[in-house]
Short mmCIF file of C-alpha atoms and ligand atoms in Angstrom, two decimals:
data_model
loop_
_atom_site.label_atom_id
_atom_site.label_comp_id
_atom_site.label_asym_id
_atom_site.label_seq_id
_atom_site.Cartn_x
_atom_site.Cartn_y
_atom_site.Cartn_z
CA UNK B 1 93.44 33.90 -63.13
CA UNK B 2 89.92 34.76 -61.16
CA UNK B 3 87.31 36.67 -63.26
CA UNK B 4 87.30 38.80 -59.95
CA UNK B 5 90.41 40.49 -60.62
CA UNK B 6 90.34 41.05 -64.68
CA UNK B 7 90.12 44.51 -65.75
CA UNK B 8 86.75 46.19 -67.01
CA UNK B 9 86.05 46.23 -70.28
CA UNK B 10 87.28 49.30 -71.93
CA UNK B 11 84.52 52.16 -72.70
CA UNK B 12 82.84 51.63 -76.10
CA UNK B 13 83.23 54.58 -78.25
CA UNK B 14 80.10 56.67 -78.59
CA UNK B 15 78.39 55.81 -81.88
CA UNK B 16 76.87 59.72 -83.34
CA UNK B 17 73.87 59.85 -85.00
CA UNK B 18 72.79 62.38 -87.29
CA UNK B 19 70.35 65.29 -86.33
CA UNK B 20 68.59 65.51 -89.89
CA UNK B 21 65.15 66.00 -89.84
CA UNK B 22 65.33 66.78 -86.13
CA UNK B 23 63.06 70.02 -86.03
CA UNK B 24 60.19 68.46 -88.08
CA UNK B 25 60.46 65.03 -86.66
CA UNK B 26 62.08 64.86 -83.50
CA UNK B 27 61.05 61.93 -82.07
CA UNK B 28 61.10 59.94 -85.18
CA UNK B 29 64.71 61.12 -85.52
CA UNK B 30 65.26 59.64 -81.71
CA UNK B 31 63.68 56.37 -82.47
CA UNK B 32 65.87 56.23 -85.55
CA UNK B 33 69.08 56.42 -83.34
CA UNK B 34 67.74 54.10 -80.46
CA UNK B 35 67.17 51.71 -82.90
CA UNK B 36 70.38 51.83 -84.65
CA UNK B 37 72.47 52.51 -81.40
CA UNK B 38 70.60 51.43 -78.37
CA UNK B 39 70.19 53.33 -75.21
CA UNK B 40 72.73 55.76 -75.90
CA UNK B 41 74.10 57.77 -78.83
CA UNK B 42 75.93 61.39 -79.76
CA UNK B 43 73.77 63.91 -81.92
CA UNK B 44 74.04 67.65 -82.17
CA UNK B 45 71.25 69.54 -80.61
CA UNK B 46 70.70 72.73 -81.21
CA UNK B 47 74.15 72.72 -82.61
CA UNK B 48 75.76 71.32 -79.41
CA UNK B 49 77.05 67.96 -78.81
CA UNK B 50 74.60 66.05 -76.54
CA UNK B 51 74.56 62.43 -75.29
CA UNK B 52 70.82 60.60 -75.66
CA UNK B 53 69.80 58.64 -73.52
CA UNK B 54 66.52 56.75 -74.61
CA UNK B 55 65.01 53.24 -74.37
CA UNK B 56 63.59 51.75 -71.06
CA UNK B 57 66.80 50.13 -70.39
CA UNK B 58 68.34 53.70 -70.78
CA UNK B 59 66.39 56.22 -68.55
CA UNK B 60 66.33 53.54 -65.89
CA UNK B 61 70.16 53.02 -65.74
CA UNK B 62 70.48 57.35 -66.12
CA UNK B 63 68.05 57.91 -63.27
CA UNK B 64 70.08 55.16 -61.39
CA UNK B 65 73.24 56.42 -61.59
CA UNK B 66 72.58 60.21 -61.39
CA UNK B 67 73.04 61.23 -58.23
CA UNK B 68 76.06 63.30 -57.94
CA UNK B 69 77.33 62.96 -61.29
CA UNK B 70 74.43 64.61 -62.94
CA UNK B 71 72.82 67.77 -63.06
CA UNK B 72 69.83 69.72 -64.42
CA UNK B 73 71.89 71.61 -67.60
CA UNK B 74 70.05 75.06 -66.63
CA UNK B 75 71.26 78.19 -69.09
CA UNK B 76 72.31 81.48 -68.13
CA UNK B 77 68.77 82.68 -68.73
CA UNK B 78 67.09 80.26 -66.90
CA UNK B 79 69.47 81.16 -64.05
CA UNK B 80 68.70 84.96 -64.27
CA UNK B 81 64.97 84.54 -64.46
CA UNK B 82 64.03 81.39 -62.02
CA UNK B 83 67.10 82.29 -59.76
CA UNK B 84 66.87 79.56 -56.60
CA UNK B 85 63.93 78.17 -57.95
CA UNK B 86 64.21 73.76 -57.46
CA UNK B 87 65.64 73.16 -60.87
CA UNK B 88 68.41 75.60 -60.02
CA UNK B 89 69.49 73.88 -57.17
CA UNK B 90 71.80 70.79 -56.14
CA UNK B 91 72.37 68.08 -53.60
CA UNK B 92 70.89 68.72 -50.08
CA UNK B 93 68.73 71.85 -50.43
CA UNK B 94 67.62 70.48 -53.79
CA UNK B 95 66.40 67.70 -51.87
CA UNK B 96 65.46 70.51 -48.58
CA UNK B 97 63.12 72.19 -51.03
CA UNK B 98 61.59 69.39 -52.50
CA UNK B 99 60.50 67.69 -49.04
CA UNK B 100 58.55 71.35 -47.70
CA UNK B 101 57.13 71.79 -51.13
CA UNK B 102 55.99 68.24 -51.75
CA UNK B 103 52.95 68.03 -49.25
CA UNK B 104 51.18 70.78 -50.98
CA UNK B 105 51.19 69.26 -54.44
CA UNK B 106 49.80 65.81 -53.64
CA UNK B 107 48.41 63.31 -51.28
CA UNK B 108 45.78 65.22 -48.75
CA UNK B 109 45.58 68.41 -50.01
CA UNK B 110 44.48 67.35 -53.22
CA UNK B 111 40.60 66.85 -51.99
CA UNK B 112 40.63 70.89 -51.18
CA UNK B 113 41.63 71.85 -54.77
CA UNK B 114 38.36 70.22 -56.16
CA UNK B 115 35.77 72.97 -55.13
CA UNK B 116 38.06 75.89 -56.71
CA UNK B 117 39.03 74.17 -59.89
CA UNK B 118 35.89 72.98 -60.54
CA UNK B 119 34.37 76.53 -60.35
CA UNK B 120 37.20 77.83 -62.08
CA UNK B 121 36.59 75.27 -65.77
CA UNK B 122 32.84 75.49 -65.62
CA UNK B 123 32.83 78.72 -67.12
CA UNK B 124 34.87 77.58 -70.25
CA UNK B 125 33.72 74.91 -70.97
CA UNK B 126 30.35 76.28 -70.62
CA UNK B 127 31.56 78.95 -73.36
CA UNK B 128 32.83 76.46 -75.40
CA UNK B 129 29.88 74.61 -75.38
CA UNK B 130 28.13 77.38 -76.32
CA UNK B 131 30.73 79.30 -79.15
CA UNK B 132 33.26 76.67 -79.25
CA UNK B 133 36.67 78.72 -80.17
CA UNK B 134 38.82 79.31 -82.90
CA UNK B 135 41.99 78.47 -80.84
CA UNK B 136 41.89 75.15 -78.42
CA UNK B 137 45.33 75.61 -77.59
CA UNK B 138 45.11 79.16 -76.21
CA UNK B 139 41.93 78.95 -74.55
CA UNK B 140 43.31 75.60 -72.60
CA UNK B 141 46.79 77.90 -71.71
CA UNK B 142 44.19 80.90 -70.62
CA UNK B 143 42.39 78.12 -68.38
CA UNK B 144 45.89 76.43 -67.12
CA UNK B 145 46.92 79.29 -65.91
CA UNK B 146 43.96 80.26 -63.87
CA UNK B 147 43.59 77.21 -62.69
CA UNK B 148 46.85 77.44 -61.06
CA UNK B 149 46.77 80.81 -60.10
CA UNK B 150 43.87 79.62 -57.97
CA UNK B 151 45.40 76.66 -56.39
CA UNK B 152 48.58 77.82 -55.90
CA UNK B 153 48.25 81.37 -55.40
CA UNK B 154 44.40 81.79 -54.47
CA UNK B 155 43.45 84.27 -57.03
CA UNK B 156 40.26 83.87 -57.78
CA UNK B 157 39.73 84.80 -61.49
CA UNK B 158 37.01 87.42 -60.73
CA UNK B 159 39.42 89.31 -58.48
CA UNK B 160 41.30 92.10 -59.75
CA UNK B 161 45.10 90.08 -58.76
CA UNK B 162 43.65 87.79 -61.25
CA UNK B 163 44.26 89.81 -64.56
CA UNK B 164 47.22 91.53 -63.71
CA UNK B 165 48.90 88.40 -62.83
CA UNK B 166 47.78 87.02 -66.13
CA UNK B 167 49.03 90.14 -68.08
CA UNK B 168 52.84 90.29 -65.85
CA UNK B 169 52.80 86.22 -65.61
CA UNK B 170 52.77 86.38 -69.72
CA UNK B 171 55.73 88.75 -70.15
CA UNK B 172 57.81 86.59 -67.50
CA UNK B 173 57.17 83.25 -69.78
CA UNK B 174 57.89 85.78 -72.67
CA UNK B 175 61.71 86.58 -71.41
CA UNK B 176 61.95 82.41 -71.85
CA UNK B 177 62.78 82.27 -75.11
CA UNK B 178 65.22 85.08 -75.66
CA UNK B 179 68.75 83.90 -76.12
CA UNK B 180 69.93 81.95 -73.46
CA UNK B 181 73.41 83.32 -73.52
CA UNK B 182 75.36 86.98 -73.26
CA UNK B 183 72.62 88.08 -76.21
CA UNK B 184 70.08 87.89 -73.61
CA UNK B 185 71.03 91.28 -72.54
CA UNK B 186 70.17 92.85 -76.11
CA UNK B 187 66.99 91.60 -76.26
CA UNK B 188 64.23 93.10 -74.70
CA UNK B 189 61.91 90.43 -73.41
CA UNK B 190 64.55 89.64 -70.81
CA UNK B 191 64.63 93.13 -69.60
CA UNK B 192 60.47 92.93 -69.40
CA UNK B 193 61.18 89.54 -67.57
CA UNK B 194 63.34 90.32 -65.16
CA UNK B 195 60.79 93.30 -64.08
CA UNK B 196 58.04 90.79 -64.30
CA UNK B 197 59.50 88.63 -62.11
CA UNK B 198 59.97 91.67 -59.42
CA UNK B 199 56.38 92.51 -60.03
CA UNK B 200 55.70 88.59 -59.56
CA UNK B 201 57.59 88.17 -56.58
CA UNK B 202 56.12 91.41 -54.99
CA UNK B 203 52.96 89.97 -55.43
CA UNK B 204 53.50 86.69 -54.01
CA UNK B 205 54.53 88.55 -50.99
CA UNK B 206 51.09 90.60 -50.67
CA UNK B 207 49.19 86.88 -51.41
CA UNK B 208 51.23 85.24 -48.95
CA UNK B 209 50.93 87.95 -46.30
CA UNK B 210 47.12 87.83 -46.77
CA UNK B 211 46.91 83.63 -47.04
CA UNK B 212 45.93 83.16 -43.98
CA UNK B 213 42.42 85.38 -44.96
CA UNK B 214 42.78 83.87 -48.90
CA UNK B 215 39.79 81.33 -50.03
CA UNK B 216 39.97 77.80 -49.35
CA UNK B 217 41.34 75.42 -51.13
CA UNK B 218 44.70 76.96 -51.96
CA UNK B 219 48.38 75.60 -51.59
CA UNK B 220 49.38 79.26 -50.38
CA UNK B 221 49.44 78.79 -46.84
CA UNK B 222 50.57 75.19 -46.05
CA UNK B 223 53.87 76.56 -48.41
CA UNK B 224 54.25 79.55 -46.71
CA UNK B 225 54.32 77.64 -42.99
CA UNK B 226 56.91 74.96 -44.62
CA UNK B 227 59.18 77.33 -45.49
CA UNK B 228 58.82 79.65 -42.27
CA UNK B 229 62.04 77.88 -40.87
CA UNK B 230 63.32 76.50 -44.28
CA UNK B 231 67.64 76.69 -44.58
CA UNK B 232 68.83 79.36 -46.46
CA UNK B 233 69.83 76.58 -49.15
CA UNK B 234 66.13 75.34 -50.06
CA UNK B 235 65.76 78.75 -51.99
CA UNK B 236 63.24 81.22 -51.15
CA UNK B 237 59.58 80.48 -51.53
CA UNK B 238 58.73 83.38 -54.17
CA UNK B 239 61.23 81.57 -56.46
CA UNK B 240 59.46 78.46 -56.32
CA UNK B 241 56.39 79.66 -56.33
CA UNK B 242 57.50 80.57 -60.35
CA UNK B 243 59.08 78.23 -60.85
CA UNK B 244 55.88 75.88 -60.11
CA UNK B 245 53.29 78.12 -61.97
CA UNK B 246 55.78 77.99 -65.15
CA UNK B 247 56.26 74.06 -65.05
CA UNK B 248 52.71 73.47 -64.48
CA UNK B 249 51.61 75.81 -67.60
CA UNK B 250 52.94 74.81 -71.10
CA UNK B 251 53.00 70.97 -70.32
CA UNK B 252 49.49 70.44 -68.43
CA UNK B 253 47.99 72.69 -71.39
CA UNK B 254 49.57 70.88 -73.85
CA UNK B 255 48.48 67.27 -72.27
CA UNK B 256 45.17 68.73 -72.44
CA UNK B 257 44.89 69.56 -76.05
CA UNK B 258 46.01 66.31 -77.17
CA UNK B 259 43.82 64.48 -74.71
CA UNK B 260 40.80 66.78 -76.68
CA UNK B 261 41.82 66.13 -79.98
CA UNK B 262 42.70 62.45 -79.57
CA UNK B 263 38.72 61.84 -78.24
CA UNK B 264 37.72 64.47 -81.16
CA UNK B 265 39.14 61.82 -83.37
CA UNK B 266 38.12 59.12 -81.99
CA UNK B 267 34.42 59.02 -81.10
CA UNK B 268 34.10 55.80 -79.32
CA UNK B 269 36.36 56.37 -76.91
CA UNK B 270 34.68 60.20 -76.19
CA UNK B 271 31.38 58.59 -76.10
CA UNK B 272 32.46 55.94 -73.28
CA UNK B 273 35.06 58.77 -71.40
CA UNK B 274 31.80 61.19 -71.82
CA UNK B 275 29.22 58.48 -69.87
CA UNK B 276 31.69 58.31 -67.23
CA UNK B 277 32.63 62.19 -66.77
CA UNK B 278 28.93 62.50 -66.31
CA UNK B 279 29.16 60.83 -62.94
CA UNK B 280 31.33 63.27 -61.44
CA UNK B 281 28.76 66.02 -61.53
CA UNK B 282 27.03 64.17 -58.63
CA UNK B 283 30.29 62.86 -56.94
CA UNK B 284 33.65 65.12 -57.28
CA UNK B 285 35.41 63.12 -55.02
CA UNK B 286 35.72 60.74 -57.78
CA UNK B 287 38.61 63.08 -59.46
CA UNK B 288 40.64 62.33 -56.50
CA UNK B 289 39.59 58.55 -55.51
CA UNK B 290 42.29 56.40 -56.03
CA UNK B 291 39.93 53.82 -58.64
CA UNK B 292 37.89 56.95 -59.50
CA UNK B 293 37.33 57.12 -63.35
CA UNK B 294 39.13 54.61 -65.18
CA UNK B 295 38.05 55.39 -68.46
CA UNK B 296 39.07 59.05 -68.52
CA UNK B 297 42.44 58.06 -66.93
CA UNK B 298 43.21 55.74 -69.13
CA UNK B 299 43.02 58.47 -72.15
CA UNK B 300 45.04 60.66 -70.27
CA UNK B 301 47.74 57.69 -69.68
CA UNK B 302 47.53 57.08 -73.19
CA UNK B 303 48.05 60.64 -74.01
CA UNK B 304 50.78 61.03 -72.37
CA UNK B 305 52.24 58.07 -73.45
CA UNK B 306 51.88 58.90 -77.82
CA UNK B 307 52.06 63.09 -76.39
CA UNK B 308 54.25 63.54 -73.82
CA UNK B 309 54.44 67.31 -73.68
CA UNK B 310 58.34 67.71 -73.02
CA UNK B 311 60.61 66.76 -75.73
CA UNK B 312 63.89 66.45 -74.10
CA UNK B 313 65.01 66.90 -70.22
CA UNK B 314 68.57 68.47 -70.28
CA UNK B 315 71.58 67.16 -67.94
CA UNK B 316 75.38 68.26 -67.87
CA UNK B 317 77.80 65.45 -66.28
CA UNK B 318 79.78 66.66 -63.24
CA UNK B 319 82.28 64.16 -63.22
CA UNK B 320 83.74 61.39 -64.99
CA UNK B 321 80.94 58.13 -65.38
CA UNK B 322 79.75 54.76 -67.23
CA UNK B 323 76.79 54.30 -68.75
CA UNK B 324 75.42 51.86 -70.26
CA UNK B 325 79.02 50.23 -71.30
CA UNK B 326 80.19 53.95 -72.30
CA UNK B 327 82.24 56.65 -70.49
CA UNK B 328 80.70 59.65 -69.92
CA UNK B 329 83.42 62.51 -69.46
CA UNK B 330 82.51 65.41 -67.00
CA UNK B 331 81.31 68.56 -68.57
CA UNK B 332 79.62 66.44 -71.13
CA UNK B 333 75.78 67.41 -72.17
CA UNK B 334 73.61 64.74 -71.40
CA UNK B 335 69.55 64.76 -72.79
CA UNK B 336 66.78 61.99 -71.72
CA UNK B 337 63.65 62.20 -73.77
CA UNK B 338 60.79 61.40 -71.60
CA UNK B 339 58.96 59.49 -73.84
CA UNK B 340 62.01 56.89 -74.60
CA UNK B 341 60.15 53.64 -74.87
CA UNK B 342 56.93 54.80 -75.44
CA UNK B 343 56.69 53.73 -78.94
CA UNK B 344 58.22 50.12 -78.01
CA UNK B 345 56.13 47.46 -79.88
CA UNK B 346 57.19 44.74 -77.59
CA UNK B 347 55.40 46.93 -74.62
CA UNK B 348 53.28 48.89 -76.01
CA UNK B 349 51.59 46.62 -79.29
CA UNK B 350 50.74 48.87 -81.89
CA UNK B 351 52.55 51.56 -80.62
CA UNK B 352 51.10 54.60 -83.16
CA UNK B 353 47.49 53.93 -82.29
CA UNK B 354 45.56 55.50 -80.27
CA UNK B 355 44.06 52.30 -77.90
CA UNK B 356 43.40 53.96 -73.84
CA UNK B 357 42.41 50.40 -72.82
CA UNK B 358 45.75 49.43 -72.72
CA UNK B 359 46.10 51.56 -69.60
CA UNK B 360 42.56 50.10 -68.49
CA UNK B 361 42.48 48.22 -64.65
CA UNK B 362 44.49 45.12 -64.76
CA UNK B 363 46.30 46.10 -68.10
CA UNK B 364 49.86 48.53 -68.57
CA UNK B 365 50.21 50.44 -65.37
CA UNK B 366 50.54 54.37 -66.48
CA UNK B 367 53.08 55.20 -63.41
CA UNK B 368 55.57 53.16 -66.00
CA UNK B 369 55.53 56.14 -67.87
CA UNK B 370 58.46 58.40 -68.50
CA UNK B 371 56.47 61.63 -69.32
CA UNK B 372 56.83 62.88 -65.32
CA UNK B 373 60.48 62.49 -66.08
CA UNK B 374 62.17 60.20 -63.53
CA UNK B 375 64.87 60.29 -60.76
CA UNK B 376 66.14 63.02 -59.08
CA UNK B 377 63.90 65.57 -60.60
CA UNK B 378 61.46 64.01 -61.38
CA UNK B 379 57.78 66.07 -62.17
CA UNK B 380 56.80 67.35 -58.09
CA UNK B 381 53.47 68.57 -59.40
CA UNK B 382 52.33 65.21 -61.42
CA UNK B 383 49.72 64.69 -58.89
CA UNK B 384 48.01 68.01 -59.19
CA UNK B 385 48.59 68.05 -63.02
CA UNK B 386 46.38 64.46 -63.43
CA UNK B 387 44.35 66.43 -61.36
CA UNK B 388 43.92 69.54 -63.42
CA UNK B 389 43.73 67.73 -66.33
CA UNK B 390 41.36 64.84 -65.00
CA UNK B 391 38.80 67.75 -64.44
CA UNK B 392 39.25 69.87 -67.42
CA UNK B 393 38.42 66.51 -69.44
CA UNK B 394 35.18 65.67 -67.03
CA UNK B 395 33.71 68.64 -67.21
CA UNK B 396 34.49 69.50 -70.75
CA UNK B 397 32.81 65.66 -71.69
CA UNK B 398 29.70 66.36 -69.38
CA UNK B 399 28.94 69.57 -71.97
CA UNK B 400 29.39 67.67 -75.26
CA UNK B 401 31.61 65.61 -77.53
CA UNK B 402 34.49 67.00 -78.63
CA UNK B 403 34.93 68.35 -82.61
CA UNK B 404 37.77 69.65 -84.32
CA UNK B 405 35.73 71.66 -87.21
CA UNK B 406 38.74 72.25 -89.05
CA UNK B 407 40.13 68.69 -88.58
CA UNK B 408 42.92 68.07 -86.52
CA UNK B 409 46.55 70.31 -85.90
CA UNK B 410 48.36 69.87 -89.70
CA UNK B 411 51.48 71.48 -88.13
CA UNK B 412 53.00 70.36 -84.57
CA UNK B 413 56.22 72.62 -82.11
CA UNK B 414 57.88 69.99 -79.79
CA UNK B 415 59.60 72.94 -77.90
CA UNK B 416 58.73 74.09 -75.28
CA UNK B 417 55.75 71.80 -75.18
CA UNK B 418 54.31 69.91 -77.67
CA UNK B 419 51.60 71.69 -79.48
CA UNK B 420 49.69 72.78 -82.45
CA UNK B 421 51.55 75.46 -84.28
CA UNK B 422 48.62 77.16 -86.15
CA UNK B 423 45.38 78.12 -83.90
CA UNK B 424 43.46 74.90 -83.64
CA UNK B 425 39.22 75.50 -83.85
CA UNK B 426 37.16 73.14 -81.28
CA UNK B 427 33.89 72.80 -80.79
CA UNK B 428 31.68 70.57 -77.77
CA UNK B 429 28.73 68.67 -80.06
CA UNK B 430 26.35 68.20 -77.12
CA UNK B 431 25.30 64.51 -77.24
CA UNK B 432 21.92 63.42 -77.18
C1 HEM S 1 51.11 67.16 -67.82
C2 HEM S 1 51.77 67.98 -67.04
C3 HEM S 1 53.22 67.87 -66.68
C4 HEM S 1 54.24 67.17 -67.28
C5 HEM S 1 54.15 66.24 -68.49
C6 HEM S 1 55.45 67.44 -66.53
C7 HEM S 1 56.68 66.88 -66.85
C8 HEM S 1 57.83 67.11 -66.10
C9 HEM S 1 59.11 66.51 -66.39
C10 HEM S 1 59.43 65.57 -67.55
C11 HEM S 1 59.98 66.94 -65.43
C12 HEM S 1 61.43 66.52 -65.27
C13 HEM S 1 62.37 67.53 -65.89
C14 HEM S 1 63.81 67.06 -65.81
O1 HEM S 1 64.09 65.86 -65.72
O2 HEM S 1 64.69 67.94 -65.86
C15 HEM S 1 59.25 67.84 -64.56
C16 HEM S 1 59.81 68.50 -63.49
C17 HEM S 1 59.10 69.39 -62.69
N1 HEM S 1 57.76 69.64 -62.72
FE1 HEM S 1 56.43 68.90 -64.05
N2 HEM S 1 55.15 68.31 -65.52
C18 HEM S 1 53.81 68.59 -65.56
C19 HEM S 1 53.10 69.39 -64.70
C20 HEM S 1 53.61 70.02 -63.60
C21 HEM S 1 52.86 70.82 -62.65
C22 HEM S 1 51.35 71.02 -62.68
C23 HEM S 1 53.75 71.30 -61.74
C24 HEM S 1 53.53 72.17 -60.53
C25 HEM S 1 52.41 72.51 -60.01
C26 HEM S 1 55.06 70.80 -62.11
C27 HEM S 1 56.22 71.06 -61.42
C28 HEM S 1 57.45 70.55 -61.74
C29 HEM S 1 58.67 70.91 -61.04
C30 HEM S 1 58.79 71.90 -59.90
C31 HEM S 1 59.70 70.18 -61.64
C32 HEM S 1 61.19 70.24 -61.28
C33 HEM S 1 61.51 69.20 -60.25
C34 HEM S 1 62.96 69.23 -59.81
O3 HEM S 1 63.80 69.84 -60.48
O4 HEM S 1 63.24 68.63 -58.77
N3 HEM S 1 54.93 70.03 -63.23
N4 HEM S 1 57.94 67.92 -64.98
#
């Protein structure tokens, strides 16, 4: 009989790892089962049965394959607070909202967003230059979230918009971690979010009314033109206008951190990434030319690759599929962790060390990494984030050398970003 017509093999049965250690060591705990399982293995998270899917091999078959049989596993809450923000949606105005917000977030309209972002760091990192601070962490959040308030929104941070978005923006992320189920309703930070968010939206309104007037350099009105004559099913700007200043927050500020304390650590590498930041006080243009800074890129690809702020990207299956020899039932919860493969010796030698010329020209190419997430959803604003974070980390290295006076973060929270638990003090040693 012809090969052609024998049956498939019949589905391996999922092998289940256990979730010990989990909270303290996540990703150790995920290595662990790749190792002993391969690409794909149960586990309870957060005390619900989830498929991993890890190892190069892995993601690339998942992001393959997803395409109507996946989607983004979105609670309750997340529903009730981002409404028809892009992670909320499916199929064709998932896709709708993704082309008209796209253009705004990379290519060409990156070379506007230099001007405002660099006025908005100079002021901290002048301060921490001068006073250094007793929280890294915080102070990087603070400056995240002006920085996108000015590209995306246009608020300047000396205008008045710019504190009370800071102040309603806050209790929105707040309502985020209440329970994600029926118990949301007993808890009062979703009650406080759900007004933020109409406080939020109403102010996106006044912004966008006014964006034609609004300083330069600001995503505001390009969006507000693309969705003029957007479908009903690409969602309504105001929720993706959220939905992008939330993404953009906890994991750009938390690439940021590391990317400090890795080059507080290791002096070397801050001395050479400081010589080059230096040259972008006489040439800007270099944060958006495509060879532009190699050095300082190459600790930020490294960064991401040992740091990649999200832990785990969340998936439920909407009907029956194999992967990678295993069937996948519909309604099963499915979880990718975007830095699968990072730790791979056979790609990445040494894996636990710190080494950014692996990412150097002509070495590892950094767009292999997972930490943008891949496929389908994959990160819209990675662009503007290497962006952000490519001038936070020039013009922090053209004040001084980074120092972590208290050494570096003793205690580490993987959700929702990774980041120092306890308040983390920095200081810039200006270098002779
Ligand atoms: C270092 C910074 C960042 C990292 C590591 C990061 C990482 C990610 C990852 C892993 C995903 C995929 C989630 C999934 O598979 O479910 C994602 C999606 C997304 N990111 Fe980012 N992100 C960053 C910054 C930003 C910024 C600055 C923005 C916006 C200005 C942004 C906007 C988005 C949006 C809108 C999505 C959802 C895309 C969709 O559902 O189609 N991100 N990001």
């Amino acid at each position: 009989m012809s090969d052609q017509h024998a049956a498939p093999p019949p589905a391996a049965v999922l092998p289940r790892h256990p979730a010990d250690g989990f909270t303290a060591d996540p990703l150790g705990v995920l290595e662990d089962g790749h190792r002993q399982h391969g690409p794909v293995f149960r586990m309870a998270v957060d005390g619900e049965e989830t498929v991993l899917v890890g190892t190069w091999a892995g993601l690339g078959e998942l992001f393959a394959v997803e395409r109507g049989r996946l989607e983004v596993l979105n609670t309750p809450l997340v529903h009730d607070l981002f409404g028809r923000a892009l992670f909320n949606l499916t199929a064709d105005g998932h896709g709708e909202a993704r082309r008209r917000l796209r253009p705004a977030l990379s290519g060409r309209a990156l070379p506007r967003y230099v001007p405002p972002l660099l006025e908005v760091i100079g002021p901290a990192t002048d301060w921490w230059a001068l006073h250094g601070t007793a929280d890294l962490h915080g102070q990087v959040r603070e400056l995240t979230g002006a920085m996108s308030a000015r590209v995306l929104l246009g608020i300047d941070p000396d205008e008045v918009d710019a504190a009370q978005f800071a102040a309603v923006f806050e209790e929105f992320v707040a309502a985020t971690g209440a329970p994600p189920g029926r118990a949301r309703y007993a808890d009062r930070r979703y009650w406080a979010g759900r007004s933020a968010r109409r406080e939020l939206h109403a102010l996106f309104a006044r912004r966008a009314s006014q964006a034609g007037d609004a300083p330069g350099g600001s995503a505001l009105a390009g969006l507000v033109e693309a969705f003029a004559d957007a479908p009903d099913e690409a969602g309504p700007l105001s929720d993706h206008l959220l939905a992008l200043l939330v993404a953009a927050q906890e994991t750009t500020a938390s690439l940021l951190t590391w990317c400090l304390v890795e080059l507080a650590v290791n002096r070397e590498h801050a001395e050479r990434a400081a010589a080059e930041a230096r040259t972008v006080a006489a040439d800007p243009d270099l944060l958006v030319a495509r060879d532009g800074l190699p050095t300082v890129r190459s600790v930020l690809a490294e960064c991401l690759r040992l740091h990649a702020p999200n832990l785990l990207s969340m998936r439920e299956a909407v009907c029956p599929f194999t992967l990678a020899g295993h069937r996948i039932e519909a309604g099963t919860r499915v979880a990718y962790s975007p830095s699968a493969g990072h730790f791979d010796p056979e790609t990445f030698p040494r894996p636990r060390q710190f080494r950014p010329g692996r990412f150097l020209p002509g070495q590892a190419n950094a767009s292999r990494l997972w930490a943008f997430g891949g496929g389908a959803h994959a990160c819209l604003g990675r662009p503007l984030a290497e962006l952000m974070a490519l001038a936070v980390m020039a013009c922090t290295l053209q004040r001084g050398l980074p120092r972590l006076p208290a050494g570096p973060p003793a205690r580490i929270s993987f959700r929702p970003a990774k980041a120092p638990i306890d308040p983390l003090p920095f200081a810039l040693e200006f270098a002779s």
